[in-house]
Amino acid sequence: MNPNRTRTLLAAAGAVTLCVVGLMAFADSSSRDAAKSASLSASPAQVKRGEYLVHNVVLCVDCHSPRSESGAFLPDRHLTGSVLPFGPIVPMPAWAPAAPLIAGLPAGWTEEQMVRFLKTGERPLGLPATRPPMPPYRLGQDDAEAITAYLRSLGSRAR
Ligand code: HEC
């Protein structure tokens, strides 16, 4: 083969390879960006701490997780909302009989709104204060952020 022709062919093959590699790098970085914005800046350690708080300390699961007839949690349905298995022993007109889904955050809530709710008890979007027995928490910034990161990491499990 004519050496000039060989060189042209090699150059063309090189250009195609560069294009493919470039496209792959682009696709990879854009999917990474999507994943990043979906989970804000939550670190794995923060999500882990949130999980510990939710399941072992502030016990959101006690009210927000459904149980089987024997009273055991349904492990794959944590925080997807539940009718409360208990009620007040004195009349309480404002009592809420069910705790809603909070896995993946309540529909329409941003992470900032969730953090604020856990620090002040104030609901966003002009919603009235939650009724008992939802505790009006006054958590610190770090705990509120960790819990929010964990709830967010559960994605849109039941939606
Ligand atoms: C003692 C039971 C109980 C515990 C513990 C509890 N909740 Fe609730 N929660 C409720 C009830 C009941 C409601 C519904 C209140 C209403 O309808 O006014 C509620 C409402 C909420 C809402 C409002 C949802 C919306 O769509 O407006 C959020 C968010 C929430 N809880 C998050 C949490 C988190 C996070 C924890 C743990 C840090 C937690 N709750 C612990 C019972 C509880």
PDB file of C-alpha atoms and ligand atoms in Angstrom:
ATOM      1  CA  MET A   1       0.000   0.000   0.000  1.00  0.00           C
ATOM      2  CA  ASN A   2       1.119   3.554  -0.736  1.00  0.00           C
ATOM      3  CA  PRO A   3       2.681   4.841   2.537  1.00  0.00           C
ATOM      4  CA  ASN A   4       0.828   8.169   2.223  1.00  0.00           C
ATOM      5  CA  ARG A   5      -2.474   6.364   1.995  1.00  0.00           C
ATOM      6  CA  THR A   6      -1.568   4.236   5.035  1.00  0.00           C
ATOM      7  CA  ARG A   7      -0.770   7.387   6.991  1.00  0.00           C
ATOM      8  CA  THR A   8      -4.119   8.949   6.005  1.00  0.00           C
ATOM      9  CA  LEU A   9      -5.987   5.836   7.035  1.00  0.00           C
ATOM     10  CA  LEU A  10      -4.183   5.703  10.391  1.00  0.00           C
ATOM     11  CA  ALA A  11      -4.935   9.374  11.014  1.00  0.00           C
ATOM     12  CA  ALA A  12      -8.623   8.818  10.236  1.00  0.00           C
ATOM     13  CA  ALA A  13      -8.775   5.801  12.564  1.00  0.00           C
ATOM     14  CA  GLY A  14      -7.098   7.866  15.290  1.00  0.00           C
ATOM     15  CA  ALA A  15      -9.614  10.680  14.873  1.00  0.00           C
ATOM     16  CA  VAL A  16     -12.549   8.265  15.142  1.00  0.00           C
ATOM     17  CA  THR A  17     -11.058   6.708  18.293  1.00  0.00           C
ATOM     18  CA  LEU A  18     -10.586  10.143  19.868  1.00  0.00           C
ATOM     19  CA  CYS A  19     -14.200  11.037  19.106  1.00  0.00           C
ATOM     20  CA  VAL A  20     -15.512   7.828  20.685  1.00  0.00           C
ATOM     21  CA  VAL A  21     -13.335   8.243  23.788  1.00  0.00           C
ATOM     22  CA  GLY A  22     -14.440  11.874  24.039  1.00  0.00           C
ATOM     23  CA  LEU A  23     -18.107  10.949  23.787  1.00  0.00           C
ATOM     24  CA  MET A  24     -17.714   8.235  26.434  1.00  0.00           C
ATOM     25  CA  ALA A  25     -16.027  10.701  28.809  1.00  0.00           C
ATOM     26  CA  PHE A  26     -18.810  13.227  28.178  1.00  0.00           C
ATOM     27  CA  ALA A  27     -21.561  10.663  28.824  1.00  0.00           C
ATOM     28  CA  ASP A  28     -19.809   9.505  31.987  1.00  0.00           C
ATOM     29  CA  SER A  29     -19.331  13.001  33.424  1.00  0.00           C
ATOM     30  CA  SER A  30     -22.906  14.067  32.665  1.00  0.00           C
ATOM     31  CA  SER A  31     -24.365  10.985  34.370  1.00  0.00           C
ATOM     32  CA  ARG A  32     -22.105  11.674  37.343  1.00  0.00           C
ATOM     33  CA  ASP A  33     -23.382  15.275  37.497  1.00  0.00           C
ATOM     34  CA  ALA A  34     -26.987  14.031  37.470  1.00  0.00           C
ATOM     35  CA  ALA A  35     -26.264  11.673  40.369  1.00  0.00           C
ATOM     36  CA  LYS A  36     -24.554  14.478  42.274  1.00  0.00           C
ATOM     37  CA  SER A  37     -27.427  16.933  41.974  1.00  0.00           C
ATOM     38  CA  ALA A  38     -29.943  14.233  42.958  1.00  0.00           C
ATOM     39  CA  SER A  39     -28.300  13.681  46.334  1.00  0.00           C
ATOM     40  CA  LEU A  40     -27.063  17.265  46.939  1.00  0.00           C
ATOM     41  CA  SER A  41     -23.771  17.076  48.798  1.00  0.00           C
ATOM     42  CA  ALA A  42     -24.671  14.323  51.289  1.00  0.00           C
ATOM     43  CA  SER A  43     -21.666  12.203  52.225  1.00  0.00           C
ATOM     44  CA  PRO A  44     -22.077   8.475  52.954  1.00  0.00           C
ATOM     45  CA  ALA A  45     -21.123   9.196  56.587  1.00  0.00           C
ATOM     46  CA  GLN A  46     -23.913  11.783  56.860  1.00  0.00           C
ATOM     47  CA  VAL A  47     -26.493   9.358  55.425  1.00  0.00           C
ATOM     48  CA  LYS A  48     -25.298   6.676  57.871  1.00  0.00           C
ATOM     49  CA  ARG A  49     -25.635   9.045  60.838  1.00  0.00           C
ATOM     50  CA  GLY A  50     -29.118  10.029  59.665  1.00  0.00           C
ATOM     51  CA  GLU A  51     -30.102   6.373  59.477  1.00  0.00           C
ATOM     52  CA  TYR A  52     -28.837   5.828  63.032  1.00  0.00           C
ATOM     53  CA  LEU A  53     -30.783   8.844  64.356  1.00  0.00           C
ATOM     54  CA  VAL A  54     -34.020   7.917  62.538  1.00  0.00           C
ATOM     55  CA  HIS A  55     -33.956   4.235  63.573  1.00  0.00           C
ATOM     56  CA  ASN A  56     -32.347   4.435  67.037  1.00  0.00           C
ATOM     57  CA  VAL A  57     -32.587   7.915  68.570  1.00  0.00           C
ATOM     58  CA  VAL A  58     -35.452  10.185  67.402  1.00  0.00           C
ATOM     59  CA  LEU A  59     -37.374   7.112  66.205  1.00  0.00           C
ATOM     60  CA  CYS A  60     -39.313   8.536  63.269  1.00  0.00           C
ATOM     61  CA  VAL A  61     -39.900   4.877  62.378  1.00  0.00           C
ATOM     62  CA  ASP A  62     -42.147   4.352  65.432  1.00  0.00           C
ATOM     63  CA  CYS A  63     -44.910   6.356  63.766  1.00  0.00           C
ATOM     64  CA  HIS A  64     -43.968   6.647  60.070  1.00  0.00           C
ATOM     65  CA  SER A  65     -43.207   2.961  59.312  1.00  0.00           C
ATOM     66  CA  PRO A  66     -45.972   0.415  58.696  1.00  0.00           C
ATOM     67  CA  ARG A  67     -46.028  -2.836  60.687  1.00  0.00           C
ATOM     68  CA  SER A  68     -47.292  -6.348  60.121  1.00  0.00           C
ATOM     69  CA  GLU A  69     -50.287  -7.715  62.047  1.00  0.00           C
ATOM     70  CA  SER A  70     -47.886  -9.033  64.693  1.00  0.00           C
ATOM     71  CA  GLY A  71     -46.489  -5.503  65.194  1.00  0.00           C
ATOM     72  CA  ALA A  72     -43.123  -6.082  63.493  1.00  0.00           C
ATOM     73  CA  PHE A  73     -41.817  -3.485  61.051  1.00  0.00           C
ATOM     74  CA  LEU A  74     -42.071  -4.346  57.354  1.00  0.00           C
ATOM     75  CA  PRO A  75     -38.358  -3.889  56.606  1.00  0.00           C
ATOM     76  CA  ASP A  76     -38.671  -2.829  52.975  1.00  0.00           C
ATOM     77  CA  ARG A  77     -41.465  -0.331  53.743  1.00  0.00           C
ATOM     78  CA  HIS A  78     -39.719   1.833  56.343  1.00  0.00           C
ATOM     79  CA  LEU A  79     -40.989   5.436  56.490  1.00  0.00           C
ATOM     80  CA  THR A  80     -43.616   4.956  53.785  1.00  0.00           C
ATOM     81  CA  GLY A  81     -46.397   6.140  56.115  1.00  0.00           C
ATOM     82  CA  SER A  82     -48.691   4.368  58.556  1.00  0.00           C
ATOM     83  CA  VAL A  83     -51.959   4.574  60.402  1.00  0.00           C
ATOM     84  CA  LEU A  84     -50.961   5.003  64.051  1.00  0.00           C
ATOM     85  CA  PRO A  85     -51.463   1.876  66.175  1.00  0.00           C
ATOM     86  CA  PHE A  86     -52.251   4.016  69.260  1.00  0.00           C
ATOM     87  CA  GLY A  87     -54.397   7.002  70.221  1.00  0.00           C
ATOM     88  CA  PRO A  88     -54.912   9.570  73.018  1.00  0.00           C
ATOM     89  CA  ILE A  89     -56.696   8.540  76.220  1.00  0.00           C
ATOM     90  CA  VAL A  90     -58.272  11.998  76.611  1.00  0.00           C
ATOM     91  CA  PRO A  91     -60.195  13.837  73.860  1.00  0.00           C
ATOM     92  CA  MET A  92     -57.726  15.616  71.544  1.00  0.00           C
ATOM     93  CA  PRO A  93     -59.498  17.283  68.604  1.00  0.00           C
ATOM     94  CA  ALA A  94     -56.206  18.032  66.828  1.00  0.00           C
ATOM     95  CA  TRP A  95     -54.870  14.464  67.004  1.00  0.00           C
ATOM     96  CA  ALA A  96     -53.596  13.136  63.648  1.00  0.00           C
ATOM     97  CA  PRO A  97     -54.515   9.462  63.230  1.00  0.00           C
ATOM     98  CA  ALA A  98     -51.854   8.683  60.586  1.00  0.00           C
ATOM     99  CA  ALA A  99     -48.229   9.597  59.827  1.00  0.00           C
ATOM    100  CA  PRO A 100     -47.543  10.267  56.131  1.00  0.00           C
ATOM    101  CA  LEU A 101     -44.813   8.977  53.813  1.00  0.00           C
ATOM    102  CA  ILE A 102     -41.473  10.686  54.434  1.00  0.00           C
ATOM    103  CA  ALA A 103     -39.088   8.281  52.576  1.00  0.00           C
ATOM    104  CA  GLY A 104     -37.509  10.398  49.826  1.00  0.00           C
ATOM    105  CA  LEU A 105     -38.969  13.513  51.581  1.00  0.00           C
ATOM    106  CA  PRO A 106     -42.684  14.484  51.431  1.00  0.00           C
ATOM    107  CA  ALA A 107     -43.846  15.388  47.912  1.00  0.00           C
ATOM    108  CA  GLY A 108     -42.799  18.924  46.941  1.00  0.00           C
ATOM    109  CA  TRP A 109     -40.446  19.494  49.922  1.00  0.00           C
ATOM    110  CA  THR A 110     -36.875  20.608  49.292  1.00  0.00           C
ATOM    111  CA  GLU A 111     -34.013  19.476  51.490  1.00  0.00           C
ATOM    112  CA  GLU A 112     -33.731  23.012  52.912  1.00  0.00           C
ATOM    113  CA  GLN A 113     -37.425  22.950  53.896  1.00  0.00           C
ATOM    114  CA  MET A 114     -36.987  19.587  55.625  1.00  0.00           C
ATOM    115  CA  VAL A 115     -33.939  20.794  57.573  1.00  0.00           C
ATOM    116  CA  ARG A 116     -35.854  23.888  58.680  1.00  0.00           C
ATOM    117  CA  PHE A 117     -38.867  21.777  59.726  1.00  0.00           C
ATOM    118  CA  LEU A 118     -36.679  19.574  61.916  1.00  0.00           C
ATOM    119  CA  LYS A 119     -35.028  22.634  63.508  1.00  0.00           C
ATOM    120  CA  THR A 120     -38.172  24.742  64.080  1.00  0.00           C
ATOM    121  CA  GLY A 121     -41.266  22.557  63.631  1.00  0.00           C
ATOM    122  CA  GLU A 122     -42.425  24.934  60.869  1.00  0.00           C
ATOM    123  CA  ARG A 123     -43.836  23.329  57.728  1.00  0.00           C
ATOM    124  CA  PRO A 124     -43.095  24.933  54.324  1.00  0.00           C
ATOM    125  CA  LEU A 125     -45.515  25.871  51.527  1.00  0.00           C
ATOM    126  CA  GLY A 126     -47.868  27.742  53.877  1.00  0.00           C
ATOM    127  CA  LEU A 127     -48.950  24.474  55.480  1.00  0.00           C
ATOM    128  CA  PRO A 128     -50.313  24.715  59.046  1.00  0.00           C
ATOM    129  CA  ALA A 129     -48.244  23.247  61.899  1.00  0.00           C
ATOM    130  CA  THR A 130     -48.334  19.476  62.173  1.00  0.00           C
ATOM    131  CA  ARG A 131     -50.773  18.048  64.711  1.00  0.00           C
ATOM    132  CA  PRO A 132     -49.879  15.768  67.630  1.00  0.00           C
ATOM    133  CA  PRO A 133     -48.407  13.278  68.051  1.00  0.00           C
ATOM    134  CA  MET A 134     -45.825  14.595  65.518  1.00  0.00           C
ATOM    135  CA  PRO A 135     -43.198  16.085  67.830  1.00  0.00           C
ATOM    136  CA  PRO A 136     -42.222  19.717  67.058  1.00  0.00           C
ATOM    137  CA  TYR A 137     -38.505  18.921  66.962  1.00  0.00           C
ATOM    138  CA  ARG A 138     -35.804  21.484  67.730  1.00  0.00           C
ATOM    139  CA  LEU A 139     -32.852  19.559  66.333  1.00  0.00           C
ATOM    140  CA  GLY A 140     -29.426  21.073  65.684  1.00  0.00           C
ATOM    141  CA  GLN A 141     -28.219  21.823  62.152  1.00  0.00           C
ATOM    142  CA  ASP A 142     -25.987  18.716  61.848  1.00  0.00           C
ATOM    143  CA  ASP A 143     -28.637  16.266  63.038  1.00  0.00           C
ATOM    144  CA  ALA A 144     -31.338  17.902  60.887  1.00  0.00           C
ATOM    145  CA  GLU A 145     -29.073  17.692  57.831  1.00  0.00           C
ATOM    146  CA  ALA A 146     -28.091  14.073  58.507  1.00  0.00           C
ATOM    147  CA  ILE A 147     -31.731  12.984  58.898  1.00  0.00           C
ATOM    148  CA  THR A 148     -32.682  14.874  55.728  1.00  0.00           C
ATOM    149  CA  ALA A 149     -29.805  13.252  53.801  1.00  0.00           C
ATOM    150  CA  TYR A 150     -30.919   9.805  54.956  1.00  0.00           C
ATOM    151  CA  LEU A 151     -34.606  10.378  54.108  1.00  0.00           C
ATOM    152  CA  ARG A 152     -33.587  11.778  50.705  1.00  0.00           C
ATOM    153  CA  SER A 153     -31.389   8.718  50.051  1.00  0.00           C
ATOM    154  CA  LEU A 154     -34.466   6.499  50.345  1.00  0.00           C
ATOM    155  CA  GLY A 155     -35.588   7.991  47.032  1.00  0.00           C
ATOM    156  CA  SER A 156     -39.138   7.818  45.808  1.00  0.00           C
ATOM    157  CA  ARG A 157     -39.686   4.390  47.317  1.00  0.00           C
ATOM    158  CA  ALA A 158     -43.483   4.362  47.542  1.00  0.00           C
ATOM    159  CA  ARG A 159     -44.347   6.869  44.841  1.00  0.00           C
TER     160      ARG A 159
HETATM  161  C1  HEC B   1     -44.982  10.011  67.796  1.00  0.00           C
HETATM  162  C2  HEC B   1     -45.214   9.782  66.374  1.00  0.00           C
HETATM  163  C3  HEC B   1     -44.281  10.470  65.386  1.00  0.00           C
HETATM  164  C4  HEC B   1     -42.916  10.516  65.409  1.00  0.00           C
HETATM  165  C5  HEC B   1     -41.963   9.912  66.419  1.00  0.00           C
HETATM  166  C6  HEC B   1     -42.522  11.257  64.227  1.00  0.00           C
HETATM  167  N1  HEC B   1     -43.628  11.639  63.516  1.00  0.00           N
HETATM  168 FE1  HEC B   1     -43.635  12.798  61.852  1.00  0.00          FE
HETATM  169  N2  HEC B   1     -45.659  12.838  61.868  1.00  0.00           N
HETATM  170  C7  HEC B   1     -46.469  12.116  62.728  1.00  0.00           C
HETATM  171  C8  HEC B   1     -47.846  12.392  62.425  1.00  0.00           C
HETATM  172  C9  HEC B   1     -49.054  11.784  63.126  1.00  0.00           C
HETATM  173  C10 HEC B   1     -47.861  13.309  61.360  1.00  0.00           C
HETATM  174  C11 HEC B   1     -49.075  13.940  60.667  1.00  0.00           C
HETATM  175  C12 HEC B   1     -49.360  15.269  61.323  1.00  0.00           C
HETATM  176  C13 HEC B   1     -50.557  15.989  60.721  1.00  0.00           C
HETATM  177  O1  HEC B   1     -51.233  15.402  59.871  1.00  0.00           O
HETATM  178  O2  HEC B   1     -50.793  17.129  61.108  1.00  0.00           O
HETATM  179  C14 HEC B   1     -46.462  13.568  61.029  1.00  0.00           C
HETATM  180  C15 HEC B   1     -46.035  14.454  60.062  1.00  0.00           C
HETATM  181  C16 HEC B   1     -44.735  14.587  59.650  1.00  0.00           C
HETATM  182  C17 HEC B   1     -44.288  15.405  58.543  1.00  0.00           C
HETATM  183  C18 HEC B   1     -45.181  16.292  57.677  1.00  0.00           C
HETATM  184  C19 HEC B   1     -45.368  15.640  56.355  1.00  0.00           C
HETATM  185  C20 HEC B   1     -46.204  16.435  55.390  1.00  0.00           C
HETATM  186  O3  HEC B   1     -46.397  15.924  54.260  1.00  0.00           O
HETATM  187  O4  HEC B   1     -46.683  17.514  55.742  1.00  0.00           O
HETATM  188  C21 HEC B   1     -42.947  15.216  58.425  1.00  0.00           C
HETATM  189  C22 HEC B   1     -42.023  15.834  57.380  1.00  0.00           C
HETATM  190  C23 HEC B   1     -42.542  14.307  59.467  1.00  0.00           C
HETATM  191  N3  HEC B   1     -43.639  13.963  60.198  1.00  0.00           N
HETATM  192  C24 HEC B   1     -41.267  13.886  59.654  1.00  0.00           C
HETATM  193  C25 HEC B   1     -40.843  13.172  60.784  1.00  0.00           C
HETATM  194  C26 HEC B   1     -39.466  12.874  61.052  1.00  0.00           C
HETATM  195  C27 HEC B   1     -38.298  13.198  60.133  1.00  0.00           C
HETATM  196  C28 HEC B   1     -39.441  12.246  62.251  1.00  0.00           C
HETATM  197  C29 HEC B   1     -38.221  11.805  63.023  1.00  0.00           C
HETATM  198  C30 HEC B   1     -37.163  12.813  63.162  1.00  0.00           C
HETATM  199  C31 HEC B   1     -40.820  12.120  62.708  1.00  0.00           C
HETATM  200  N4  HEC B   1     -41.629  12.703  61.770  1.00  0.00           N
HETATM  201  C32 HEC B   1     -41.216  11.526  63.883  1.00  0.00           C
HETATM  202  C33 HEC B   1     -46.044  11.310  63.754  1.00  0.00           C
HETATM  203  C34 HEC B   1     -44.730  11.161  64.186  1.00  0.00           C
END
